[in-house]
Each structure stands twice: as structure tokens, then as C-alpha cells.
Amino acid sequence: MLSELKIQRGLALPLVAMNLTWFVKVAVTTAFLGRLGELQLAGGTLGFTFANVTGFSVLNGLCGAMEPICGQAFGAKNFRLLHKTLLMAIILLLLTTLPVSFLWLNVDKILIHFGQKEDISAVAKTYLFYLLPDLVVTSLLCPLKAYLSSQSITIPIMFSSALALALHIPINIFLAKAKGIEGVSMAIWISDLIAAILLVLYVVVKENRKGEKWNEGGWWDQRVEDLLRLLKLSGPCCLTTCLEWWCYEILVLLTGRLQNAKQAVGVIAIVLNFDYLLYSVMLSLATCASTRLSNELGANRPVAAYQSAYVSLAVSTISGCFGALIMVGARGVWAPLFSHEKGIITGVKRMMLLMAVIEVVNFPLAVCGGIVRGTARPWLAMYANLGGFYLLALPLGVVLAFKAALGLSGLLIGLLVGMATCLALLLVMVVRIKWHEEADKAHILASDGNLETVNKTRICRMQQLYRDAGEQWSCSYVHSEYSSKKQAKQGSKVLGFPTCPAKLTLH
């Protein structure tokens, strides 16, 4: 367990740093928009929100399908599958940018249709027009990050993100002064392009070294089965991400319909800004859980996968409690950083207490999503999110906020109940996982469907489960994970191994 904890720490910390750079980048962009004027701030912020909801959430979600495929392929040392999955994911994301671009080019009409003012909508369209290249850059950057993180390579991702952030500030200073809001928008995709170029250089240089993975090939070895496998996983991964992102946006929209809406929207915006900081941590833990689990399943080590899953859950629970304590401790100093209005400061102090309870649930919920994604079953998280957020959280929040007159507290209580339900559903699913079966499925995935290899592996594992202490079984396919017959029987109960048939010939 301690060794697994050390592995996850080394994997998660760079991911946390990388995700935090995204938050800082958004804050820097918002600051430069604010310096241009109130109209530019409103239009640019609205445009960026629209971009997240309709574009970046979709691309990030689709890219989530790479985690189980690449993670399990790396565990099985199938580098050809790694290579062709990277290329297929880039092509899939590039194709997805076409309908997204159409939406962005018509954003002014969409916003006006939903009641936004024409001047703000026009600024939002200008902002998104100059942000269009970022769709192409993100279609390259996201798969590269997933490709490397699935191999537990996270340090280069962290350094490339940090360097891109460091250059983002001077680029903003120059372009904001020269081109106004167009320049602020351009600075985003330019800094993303820098990060993408750095990662491309890293992959090409490292994998072209003698004995590295480049010569394994597979880059253009795509089959229809490979594409269907990617599409089958990318849909649920995309919906899982989008359903959660959209729920928060709907929550903000509902807040705008409360009494004293101006103050309530200010309160929820400030509270969610702190939540975004913690979200960068929980997202890293979820990615770490998915990577570790898929690597171990691909390597045909169900015991190690089982341990990885429960270490991840334990870390997420502790992290959630710690994050809640930080939120409670910071509630007195956080609001004054954004506003000096007494009503907003008081509201933030009160809502951050409730939001702290939500974080205790949110952390393990995110990691449970990572676990089911690592087992290549992201639709479980999709159904849980659909039921918890949209069939329970939002309807209950509306009733409590408007019918019971609880206001913003009612919306957040509804969110808490919905998240707790999601967590309960996913925990049941995680506990019921049959780890040996998942290892077999992962081996099929990672070996491109070679059933003969999978069957040999299954027989060898059954031999090992029932060996006597001190006896040696000759098996060229899998190394033993148990040191005694007692451990084997315990493993069969926990992991769900089938009973070894009496007629099986052991050799």
C-alpha cells in the first residue's frame, strides 16, 4: 500500500501543478479583459464561458477515452496500440471542431435569442472568432497530455504548462495593447500552441532514442475495430464531463433568477472560483486513479489494480476533508479579494460552509469516475451523473430555492444531495467490480483481441491461485501474485476469481 501511495504521489503532484496553471491562466486572462473596460470584460467572460460549455468540455471529454485504451496498452507494453490511438484521437478531435466552430461563429445570434444584449453578444463573437485556432491546438494538446499521462509521464506536462503560463503574461501585455480584446483572445491559443510544440518535441526526441517506443510503429495501423472501440468509449467520456460542467452553468443561470439576483450571482461566482482551485486537485486524483488502474489491468495484475483503486479512494476521501477544512478556514479572506460589498462578503462566508460539505463528497466522486473510466466502463459514471445531477440535484435545488424560499442555499443543498447519490451509486459499482474479469477484458483490449493469449493467462492465474505454499508452478505467461494458498483463497473472495476445476492439469 505504501509503495502504491508513493507511485500515486509522484503521478498526481505534477498533474495538480499543471491543472493549477490553467486556473492561473484564466485569472490572468480575466484581469486583462477587465483592464480593457466593462463591456470587454462582460463580453469576453461570456464568450469564454460559451467556449468552455460548447467546445473545450467536449474536446476534453472525448479525449478521456484515451485513458483506458492507452493506459491498458502501456501496461501490456503494446506500444503500437498507444501510437495509433493517439493519432485516431487527434483526428477525432479535429473533426469535432467543425460543428463547434459553426456554433462559435453564430454565438451572437444564439446569445441574443436567449436574451443577452446585442453589444455584449457582439463582443463575445469577436472574442470567440479570434479564439477559433485554440480548437485546433487543443485537439493536439489534449491527446498529447493523455498519451503521456497514461504512461505515468507527467513531469514534461507540468513544465510545458508552466512555461506556457510564464509566456502567457508578456504575450497578453503586448497583444492586449496592440489589438485589444482580439489580442487577449489570441494570447490564449498562442500560449497553448507553445505547450503543444514542447510536448511534440519531447515525444519525438524521447521516443526516437535507441531502444525507445517510436520504432514499434503502429502510427498508421488503424482498423475499423480500433476506431469503433475509441468511439464507444469517447461518447460516454464526453457526456460524463459535459453533464458535470453543464450542471454548474445551469446552477449559475438559476442563481440569476433568484431574488436579489445580482448579489446571489456575485456570491456563487466567488465561491465557485475557490471550488475551481480544489477541482484542479480532484481532477488530478481522478486522472491518477484511471492511469494506475488501467496500467495494472493492462499488465494483467488484478491484485495491484484492486489496491490502486482503494488507495485512490482513501486519498480522495482524505483530500476532500482537507480541502473542506481549507475552504472553511479561507472563507473570511476569500471574498474581500473579489468584492468589498458587505452583503456579498457575508453571503460568501455562509455559502462556503455549505460548499465545504460538497467538497467532501466531490473528491471521492471524481476518483470513482476515474476508476470506472480506467476499467473502460465510463458509461457507469455517465448514468450516475445523469441521474444524480439532472434527475435529482437540479429539480430538488429548484424546489428548495424557489418553492421553499431557501434561495442559493437551496440550490447548493440540491447539488449536495445529487452528488451524494452519484457517489453512492458509483461506490456500489466499484465494490462490485470483479477484478480478474476486468484484467481479462483489459488484456483483450491491450492485445488487440488476441483471445488465445487471454485464455492462457486465465488458466495460469487459476493455477497460481491454488498452489501450495513452497511449491513452484511453471507458467511462462504470468508471474504469481500470491505467496500462499491462504492468500489465494482470500484473493478469490475479494477479486471474484472462479473456482479452479478439478480436471485442470497443473504443470
Coordinates of C-alpha atoms in Angstrom, one line a residue:
M1 CA 0.0 0.0 0.0
L2 CA 2.8 2.4 0.9
S3 CA 4.6 1.7 -2.4
E4 CA 1.3 2.4 -4.3
L5 CA 0.9 5.6 -2.4
K6 CA 4.3 6.8 -3.4
I7 CA 3.6 6.0 -7.0
Q8 CA 0.4 7.9 -7.0
R9 CA 2.0 10.8 -5.3
G10 CA 4.7 11.1 -8.0
L11 CA 2.0 10.9 -10.6
A12 CA -0.6 13.3 -9.1
L13 CA 1.6 16.2 -7.9
P14 CA 2.7 17.3 -11.4
L15 CA -0.9 16.9 -12.6
V16 CA -2.1 19.2 -9.8
A17 CA 0.5 21.8 -10.8
M18 CA -0.5 21.5 -14.4
N19 CA -4.2 22.0 -13.7
L20 CA -3.4 24.9 -11.4
T21 CA -1.7 26.7 -14.3
W22 CA -5.0 26.5 -16.1
F23 CA -6.7 28.3 -13.3
V24 CA -4.0 31.0 -13.1
K25 CA -4.2 31.4 -16.9
V26 CA -8.0 32.0 -16.7
A27 CA -7.4 34.6 -13.9
V28 CA -4.7 36.4 -15.9
T29 CA -7.0 36.5 -19.0
T30 CA -9.9 37.9 -16.9
A31 CA -7.6 40.5 -15.4
F32 CA -6.5 41.7 -18.9
L33 CA -10.1 41.8 -20.1
G34 CA -11.0 43.9 -17.0
R35 CA -8.3 46.4 -17.9
L36 CA -9.9 46.9 -21.4
G37 CA -13.2 48.0 -20.0
E38 CA -16.6 46.8 -18.5
L39 CA -18.0 45.9 -21.9
Q40 CA -15.0 43.9 -22.9
L41 CA -14.9 42.1 -19.6
A42 CA -18.6 41.2 -19.8
G43 CA -18.4 40.1 -23.5
G44 CA -15.1 38.3 -23.1
T45 CA -16.2 36.4 -20.0
L46 CA -19.4 35.4 -21.6
G47 CA -17.6 34.3 -24.7
F48 CA -15.1 32.2 -22.7
T49 CA -18.0 30.6 -20.8
F50 CA -19.6 29.7 -24.1
A51 CA -16.3 28.3 -25.3
N52 CA -16.0 26.1 -22.2
V53 CA -19.5 24.8 -22.4
T54 CA -19.7 24.1 -26.1
G55 CA -16.1 23.5 -27.1
F56 CA -13.4 22.7 -24.5
S57 CA -15.6 20.5 -22.3
V58 CA -16.5 18.4 -25.4
L59 CA -12.9 18.1 -26.6
N60 CA -11.6 17.2 -23.1
G61 CA -14.4 14.7 -22.6
L62 CA -13.8 12.9 -25.9
C63 CA -10.1 12.8 -25.1
G64 CA -11.0 10.9 -21.9
A65 CA -11.4 7.7 -24.0
M66 CA -7.7 7.6 -24.4
E67 CA -7.1 7.0 -20.7
P68 CA -8.3 3.3 -20.6
I69 CA -7.1 2.4 -24.0
C70 CA -3.6 3.9 -23.7
G71 CA -3.3 3.1 -20.0
Q72 CA -4.1 -0.6 -20.6
A73 CA -1.9 -0.7 -23.7
F74 CA 1.0 0.7 -21.8
G75 CA 0.5 -1.8 -19.1
A76 CA 0.6 -4.6 -21.7
K77 CA 3.6 -3.0 -23.5
N78 CA 1.5 -2.7 -26.6
F79 CA 3.1 0.4 -28.0
R80 CA 1.6 0.0 -31.4
L81 CA -1.9 0.5 -29.9
L82 CA -0.6 3.5 -28.0
H83 CA 0.6 5.1 -31.2
K84 CA -2.5 4.5 -33.3
T85 CA -4.8 5.6 -30.5
L86 CA -3.0 8.9 -30.2
L87 CA -3.4 9.6 -33.9
M88 CA -7.0 8.5 -34.0
A89 CA -7.9 10.7 -31.1
I90 CA -6.3 13.8 -32.7
I91 CA -8.2 13.2 -35.9
L92 CA -11.5 12.6 -33.9
L93 CA -11.0 15.9 -32.1
L94 CA -10.1 17.8 -35.2
L95 CA -13.4 16.6 -36.9
T96 CA -15.3 17.6 -33.8
T97 CA -14.0 21.2 -34.1
L98 CA -16.0 21.7 -37.3
P99 CA -19.5 21.8 -35.7
V100 CA -18.1 23.6 -32.7
S101 CA -16.6 26.3 -34.9
F102 CA -20.0 26.7 -36.6
L103 CA -21.6 27.3 -33.2
W104 CA -18.9 29.9 -32.2
L105 CA -19.3 31.8 -35.5
N106 CA -23.0 32.2 -34.7
V107 CA -22.7 32.8 -31.0
D108 CA -24.1 36.4 -31.3
K109 CA -27.4 35.1 -32.7
I110 CA -27.6 32.4 -30.0
L111 CA -26.9 34.8 -27.1
I112 CA -29.4 37.4 -28.4
H113 CA -32.0 34.6 -28.8
F114 CA -31.5 33.8 -25.1
G115 CA -31.9 37.4 -24.0
Q116 CA -28.4 38.8 -24.0
K117 CA -27.7 42.4 -25.1
E118 CA -26.5 43.0 -28.6
D119 CA -23.4 44.9 -27.7
I120 CA -22.2 42.2 -25.2
S121 CA -23.1 39.4 -27.8
A122 CA -21.1 41.2 -30.5
V123 CA -18.0 41.4 -28.2
A124 CA -18.4 37.7 -27.3
K125 CA -18.5 36.8 -31.0
T126 CA -15.3 38.8 -31.7
Y127 CA -13.6 37.1 -28.7
L128 CA -14.6 33.6 -30.0
F129 CA -13.6 34.4 -33.6
Y130 CA -10.0 35.0 -32.5
L131 CA -10.1 32.0 -30.2
L132 CA -11.0 29.6 -33.0
P133 CA -7.4 28.4 -33.6
D134 CA -7.4 27.2 -30.0
L135 CA -9.8 24.4 -31.0
V136 CA -7.2 23.1 -33.4
V137 CA -4.4 23.5 -30.8
T138 CA -6.5 21.8 -28.1
S139 CA -7.2 18.9 -30.5
L140 CA -3.4 18.3 -30.5
L141 CA -2.6 19.3 -26.9
C142 CA -5.2 17.2 -25.1
P143 CA -4.3 13.9 -26.7
L144 CA -0.6 14.5 -26.1
K145 CA -1.3 15.1 -22.4
A146 CA -3.4 11.9 -22.2
Y147 CA -0.8 9.9 -24.2
L148 CA 1.9 10.9 -21.8
S149 CA 0.0 10.7 -18.5
S150 CA -1.3 7.2 -19.4
Q151 CA 2.3 6.2 -19.3
S152 CA 2.8 7.9 -15.9
I153 CA 4.9 10.6 -17.6
T154 CA 3.7 13.9 -16.0
I155 CA 6.8 16.0 -15.4
P156 CA 7.1 17.2 -19.0
I157 CA 3.4 18.1 -19.0
M158 CA 3.9 20.2 -15.9
F159 CA 7.0 22.0 -17.2
S160 CA 5.4 22.7 -20.6
S161 CA 2.3 24.1 -18.9
A162 CA 4.4 26.3 -16.6
L163 CA 6.5 27.7 -19.4
A164 CA 3.4 28.4 -21.5
L165 CA 1.9 30.2 -18.5
A166 CA 5.1 32.3 -17.9
L167 CA 4.9 33.4 -21.6
H168 CA 1.2 34.0 -21.5
I169 CA 1.6 37.1 -19.4
P170 CA 4.1 39.0 -21.7
I171 CA 2.1 37.9 -24.7
N172 CA -1.0 39.3 -23.2
I173 CA 0.7 42.6 -22.3
F174 CA 1.9 43.0 -25.9
L175 CA -1.3 41.8 -27.8
A176 CA -3.8 43.5 -25.4
K177 CA -2.1 46.8 -26.0
A178 CA -1.8 46.3 -29.8
K179 CA -5.2 44.6 -30.6
G180 CA -7.4 45.0 -27.6
I181 CA -9.9 42.1 -26.9
E182 CA -8.7 40.3 -30.1
G183 CA -5.2 40.2 -28.7
V184 CA -6.3 38.8 -25.3
S185 CA -8.1 36.0 -27.2
M186 CA -5.1 35.3 -29.4
A187 CA -2.8 35.1 -26.4
I188 CA -4.7 32.0 -25.2
W189 CA -4.1 29.9 -28.2
I190 CA -0.6 31.1 -28.7
S191 CA 0.4 30.0 -25.2
D192 CA -1.4 26.7 -25.7
L193 CA 0.5 26.3 -29.0
I194 CA 3.8 26.7 -27.2
A195 CA 2.8 24.0 -24.7
A196 CA 1.8 21.7 -27.6
I197 CA 5.0 22.2 -29.5
L198 CA 7.1 21.5 -26.4
L199 CA 5.2 18.2 -25.9
V200 CA 5.5 17.2 -29.5
L201 CA 9.3 17.8 -29.4
Y202 CA 9.5 15.8 -26.1
V203 CA 7.6 12.8 -27.6
V204 CA 9.6 12.8 -30.9
V205 CA 13.0 13.3 -29.3
K206 CA 12.5 10.8 -26.5
E207 CA 10.8 8.0 -28.5
N208 CA 13.4 8.3 -31.3
R209 CA 16.2 7.4 -28.9
K210 CA 17.7 3.9 -29.3
G211 CA 15.5 1.3 -27.7
E212 CA 12.5 3.6 -27.2
K213 CA 8.9 3.1 -28.5
W214 CA 9.0 5.0 -31.8
N215 CA 10.3 2.1 -33.8
E216 CA 7.4 -0.1 -32.6
G217 CA 5.3 1.6 -35.3
G218 CA 1.6 1.3 -35.4
W219 CA 1.0 5.0 -36.2
W220 CA -0.9 4.3 -39.4
D221 CA -2.1 0.8 -38.5
Q222 CA -5.7 1.8 -37.7
R223 CA -8.5 -0.7 -38.2
V224 CA -12.3 -0.2 -38.2
E225 CA -12.4 -2.1 -34.8
D226 CA -9.9 0.3 -33.3
L227 CA -12.0 3.3 -34.4
L228 CA -15.2 1.7 -33.1
R229 CA -13.6 1.0 -29.8
L230 CA -12.5 4.6 -29.4
L231 CA -15.9 5.9 -30.4
K232 CA -17.6 3.6 -28.0
L233 CA -15.6 5.0 -25.1
S234 CA -15.4 8.6 -26.2
G235 CA -19.1 9.2 -26.2
P236 CA -19.7 8.3 -22.6
C237 CA -16.5 10.0 -21.5
C238 CA -17.6 13.2 -23.3
L239 CA -21.1 13.1 -21.8
T240 CA -19.7 12.4 -18.3
T241 CA -17.6 15.5 -18.5
C242 CA -20.1 17.7 -20.2
L243 CA -23.0 16.7 -17.9
E244 CA -21.0 17.9 -14.9
W245 CA -19.7 21.1 -16.5
W246 CA -23.2 22.0 -17.8
C247 CA -24.8 21.4 -14.4
Y248 CA -22.6 24.1 -12.8
E249 CA -23.5 26.5 -15.6
I250 CA -27.2 25.8 -15.2
L251 CA -26.7 26.4 -11.4
V252 CA -25.3 29.9 -12.2
L253 CA -28.2 30.6 -14.6
L254 CA -30.8 29.5 -11.9
T255 CA -29.0 31.8 -9.4
G256 CA -29.7 34.7 -11.8
R257 CA -33.4 34.1 -11.3
L258 CA -33.3 34.4 -7.5
Q259 CA -34.5 37.4 -5.6
N260 CA -31.6 39.9 -5.3
A261 CA -30.0 38.0 -8.2
K262 CA -27.1 40.4 -8.6
Q263 CA -25.8 39.7 -5.2
A264 CA -26.5 36.0 -5.4
V265 CA -24.7 35.7 -8.7
G266 CA -21.7 37.5 -7.2
V267 CA -21.7 35.2 -4.2
I268 CA -21.8 31.9 -6.3
A269 CA -19.2 33.2 -8.7
I270 CA -16.7 33.9 -5.9
V271 CA -17.5 30.6 -4.2
L272 CA -17.0 28.6 -7.4
N273 CA -13.7 30.3 -8.0
F274 CA -12.4 28.6 -4.9
D275 CA -14.1 25.4 -6.0
Y276 CA -12.1 25.6 -9.2
L277 CA -8.9 25.6 -7.3
L278 CA -9.9 22.4 -5.5
Y279 CA -11.3 21.0 -8.7
S280 CA -7.7 21.1 -10.2
V281 CA -6.7 18.7 -7.4
M282 CA -9.6 16.3 -7.6
L283 CA -9.3 16.2 -11.4
S284 CA -5.6 15.2 -11.0
L285 CA -6.5 12.5 -8.5
A286 CA -9.1 11.1 -10.9
T287 CA -6.6 11.0 -13.7
C288 CA -4.1 9.4 -11.4
A289 CA -6.6 6.7 -10.4
S290 CA -7.6 6.0 -14.0
T291 CA -3.9 5.8 -15.1
R292 CA -2.8 3.5 -12.3
L293 CA -5.8 1.2 -12.6
S294 CA -5.6 0.9 -16.4
N295 CA -1.8 0.3 -16.3
E296 CA -2.2 -2.6 -13.8
L297 CA -5.2 -4.1 -15.6
G298 CA -3.3 -4.0 -18.9
A299 CA -0.3 -5.6 -17.2
N300 CA -2.7 -8.4 -16.0
R301 CA -2.2 -7.6 -12.3
P302 CA -5.7 -7.6 -10.8
V303 CA -4.5 -7.5 -7.2
A304 CA -2.4 -4.4 -7.9
A305 CA -5.4 -2.8 -9.7
Y306 CA -7.6 -3.6 -6.7
Q307 CA -5.0 -1.9 -4.4
S308 CA -4.6 1.1 -6.7
A309 CA -8.4 1.7 -6.7
Y310 CA -8.8 1.6 -2.9
V311 CA -5.6 3.7 -2.3
S312 CA -7.1 6.3 -4.7
L313 CA -10.4 6.3 -2.8
A314 CA -8.7 6.6 0.5
V315 CA -6.5 9.5 -0.8
S316 CA -9.5 11.2 -2.3
T317 CA -11.5 11.0 0.9
I318 CA -8.7 12.5 3.0
S319 CA -8.1 15.1 0.3
G320 CA -11.8 16.0 0.3
C321 CA -11.8 16.5 4.1
F322 CA -8.6 18.5 3.9
G323 CA -10.0 20.7 1.1
A324 CA -13.2 21.3 3.1
L325 CA -11.1 22.5 6.1
I326 CA -9.1 24.8 3.8
M327 CA -12.3 26.3 2.4
V328 CA -13.8 26.8 5.8
G329 CA -10.6 28.5 7.0
A330 CA -10.3 30.7 4.0
R331 CA -13.9 31.9 3.9
G332 CA -13.1 35.1 5.8
V333 CA -10.3 36.2 3.5
W334 CA -11.5 34.9 0.1
A335 CA -14.5 37.2 -0.5
P336 CA -12.6 40.5 0.1
L337 CA -10.2 39.6 -2.7
F338 CA -13.1 39.9 -5.2
S339 CA -15.6 42.4 -3.6
H340 CA -15.9 44.9 -0.8
E341 CA -19.7 44.8 -0.6
K342 CA -20.8 43.7 2.8
G343 CA -23.7 41.6 1.5
I344 CA -21.6 39.6 -0.8
I345 CA -18.9 39.0 1.8
T346 CA -21.5 37.7 4.3
G347 CA -23.1 35.5 1.6
V348 CA -19.7 34.0 0.6
K349 CA -18.9 33.2 4.2
R350 CA -22.2 31.4 4.6
M351 CA -22.1 29.6 1.3
M352 CA -18.5 28.4 1.6
L353 CA -19.6 26.4 4.7
L354 CA -22.1 24.5 2.6
M355 CA -19.7 24.2 -0.3
A356 CA -17.1 22.7 2.0
V357 CA -19.5 19.8 2.7
I358 CA -20.0 19.4 -1.0
E359 CA -16.2 19.1 -1.5
V360 CA -16.1 16.1 1.0
V361 CA -18.4 14.3 -1.4
N362 CA -17.0 15.7 -4.7
F363 CA -13.4 14.4 -4.2
P364 CA -14.3 10.7 -3.9
L365 CA -16.9 11.1 -6.6
A366 CA -14.3 12.4 -9.1
V367 CA -12.0 9.5 -8.2
C368 CA -14.8 6.9 -8.6
G369 CA -15.3 8.3 -12.1
G370 CA -11.6 7.8 -12.7
I371 CA -11.8 4.2 -11.5
V372 CA -14.7 3.2 -13.8
R373 CA -13.0 5.1 -16.7
G374 CA -9.8 3.1 -16.0
T375 CA -11.8 -0.1 -16.3
A376 CA -13.1 1.1 -19.8
R377 CA -16.6 1.5 -18.5
P378 CA -17.2 5.2 -18.5
W379 CA -20.9 4.8 -19.1
L380 CA -21.4 3.9 -15.5
A381 CA -20.2 7.4 -14.5
M382 CA -22.3 8.9 -17.3
Y383 CA -25.5 7.3 -16.0
A384 CA -24.7 8.2 -12.4
N385 CA -24.1 11.9 -13.4
L386 CA -27.3 11.9 -15.4
G387 CA -29.4 10.6 -12.6
G388 CA -27.7 12.4 -9.7
F389 CA -27.3 15.8 -11.3
Y390 CA -30.3 16.1 -13.7
L391 CA -33.0 13.9 -12.2
L392 CA -32.2 14.8 -8.6
A393 CA -29.8 17.7 -7.9
L394 CA -31.3 20.4 -10.2
P395 CA -35.0 19.5 -9.7
L396 CA -34.5 19.4 -5.9
G397 CA -32.5 22.6 -6.0
V398 CA -35.2 24.4 -7.9
V399 CA -37.9 23.2 -5.4
L400 CA -35.8 24.2 -2.3
A401 CA -34.6 27.5 -3.8
F402 CA -37.9 28.8 -5.2
K403 CA -40.8 26.9 -3.6
A404 CA -39.2 26.6 -0.1
A405 CA -37.6 30.1 -0.5
L406 CA -34.2 28.9 0.6
G407 CA -32.5 30.8 -2.2
L408 CA -28.9 30.0 -3.1
S409 CA -28.7 27.6 -0.1
G410 CA -31.5 25.5 -1.6
L411 CA -29.6 25.2 -4.9
L412 CA -26.5 24.1 -3.2
I413 CA -28.3 21.6 -0.9
G414 CA -29.9 20.1 -4.1
L415 CA -26.4 19.9 -5.6
L416 CA -25.1 18.2 -2.4
V417 CA -27.9 15.6 -2.4
G418 CA -27.4 14.9 -6.1
M419 CA -23.6 14.4 -5.7
A420 CA -24.1 12.2 -2.7
T421 CA -26.4 10.0 -4.7
C422 CA -23.9 9.8 -7.6
L423 CA -21.2 8.8 -5.1
A424 CA -23.3 6.1 -3.6
L425 CA -24.2 4.6 -7.0
L426 CA -20.5 4.6 -8.1
L427 CA -19.2 3.2 -4.8
V428 CA -21.6 0.3 -5.2
M429 CA -20.4 -0.2 -8.7
V430 CA -16.7 -0.1 -7.7
V431 CA -17.2 -2.5 -4.8
R432 CA -18.9 -5.0 -7.2
I433 CA -16.0 -4.9 -9.7
K434 CA -14.7 -8.4 -10.4
W435 CA -11.1 -7.6 -10.8
H436 CA -10.0 -10.8 -12.6
E437 CA -12.7 -10.3 -15.2
E438 CA -11.6 -6.7 -15.7
A439 CA -8.0 -7.9 -16.1
D440 CA -9.1 -10.3 -18.8
K441 CA -11.1 -7.6 -20.6
A442 CA -8.2 -5.2 -20.4
H443 CA -5.9 -7.9 -21.8
I444 CA -8.2 -8.4 -24.7
L445 CA -8.2 -4.6 -25.3
A446 CA -4.5 -4.3 -24.9
S447 CA -3.6 -7.4 -27.0
D448 CA -5.9 -6.3 -29.9
G449 CA -8.4 -9.0 -29.2
N450 CA -6.0 -12.0 -29.0
L451 CA -8.3 -14.4 -27.2
E452 CA -5.8 -17.3 -27.2
T453 CA -3.3 -15.2 -25.1
V454 CA -6.1 -14.2 -22.8
N455 CA -7.3 -17.8 -22.2
K456 CA -3.7 -19.0 -21.5
T457 CA -3.4 -16.1 -19.0
R458 CA -6.6 -17.1 -17.3
I459 CA -5.5 -20.7 -16.9
C460 CA -2.2 -19.7 -15.5
R461 CA -3.8 -17.4 -12.9
M462 CA -6.1 -20.2 -11.8
Q463 CA -3.1 -22.5 -11.3
Q464 CA -1.4 -19.9 -9.2
L465 CA -4.5 -19.3 -7.0
Y466 CA -4.5 -22.9 -5.8
R467 CA -0.8 -23.6 -5.5
D468 CA 0.6 -24.9 -2.2
A469 CA 3.0 -22.8 -0.2
G470 CA 6.5 -23.5 -1.2
E471 CA 5.6 -25.3 -4.5
Q472 CA 6.6 -23.7 -7.8
W473 CA 4.3 -23.7 -10.8
S474 CA 5.9 -23.4 -14.2
C475 CA 4.0 -20.8 -16.2
S476 CA 5.5 -18.6 -18.8
Y477 CA 2.6 -16.2 -19.1
V478 CA 2.0 -14.5 -15.7
H479 CA 4.1 -14.1 -12.5
S480 CA 2.4 -15.2 -9.3
E481 CA 0.7 -12.6 -7.2
Y482 CA 0.2 -14.8 -4.2
S483 CA 2.6 -16.4 -1.8
S484 CA 0.4 -18.9 -0.1
K485 CA -2.8 -20.9 -0.5
K486 CA -4.5 -18.8 2.2
Q487 CA -3.8 -15.6 0.2
A488 CA -5.1 -17.3 -2.9
K489 CA -8.4 -18.2 -1.3
Q490 CA -8.7 -14.6 0.2
G491 CA -8.0 -13.3 -3.3
S492 CA -10.7 -15.4 -4.8
K493 CA -13.2 -13.9 -2.5
V494 CA -12.2 -10.3 -2.9
L495 CA -11.3 -10.4 -6.6
G496 CA -14.1 -12.8 -7.7
F497 CA -11.8 -15.5 -9.2
P498 CA -13.7 -18.6 -10.4
T499 CA -13.2 -21.9 -8.6
C500 CA -10.4 -24.0 -10.2
P501 CA -11.9 -27.0 -12.0
A502 CA -10.7 -30.4 -10.6
K503 CA -9.8 -31.7 -14.0
L504 CA -7.4 -28.8 -14.8
T505 CA -4.0 -30.1 -15.4
L506 CA -1.4 -28.2 -13.5
H507 CA 2.1 -28.2 -14.8

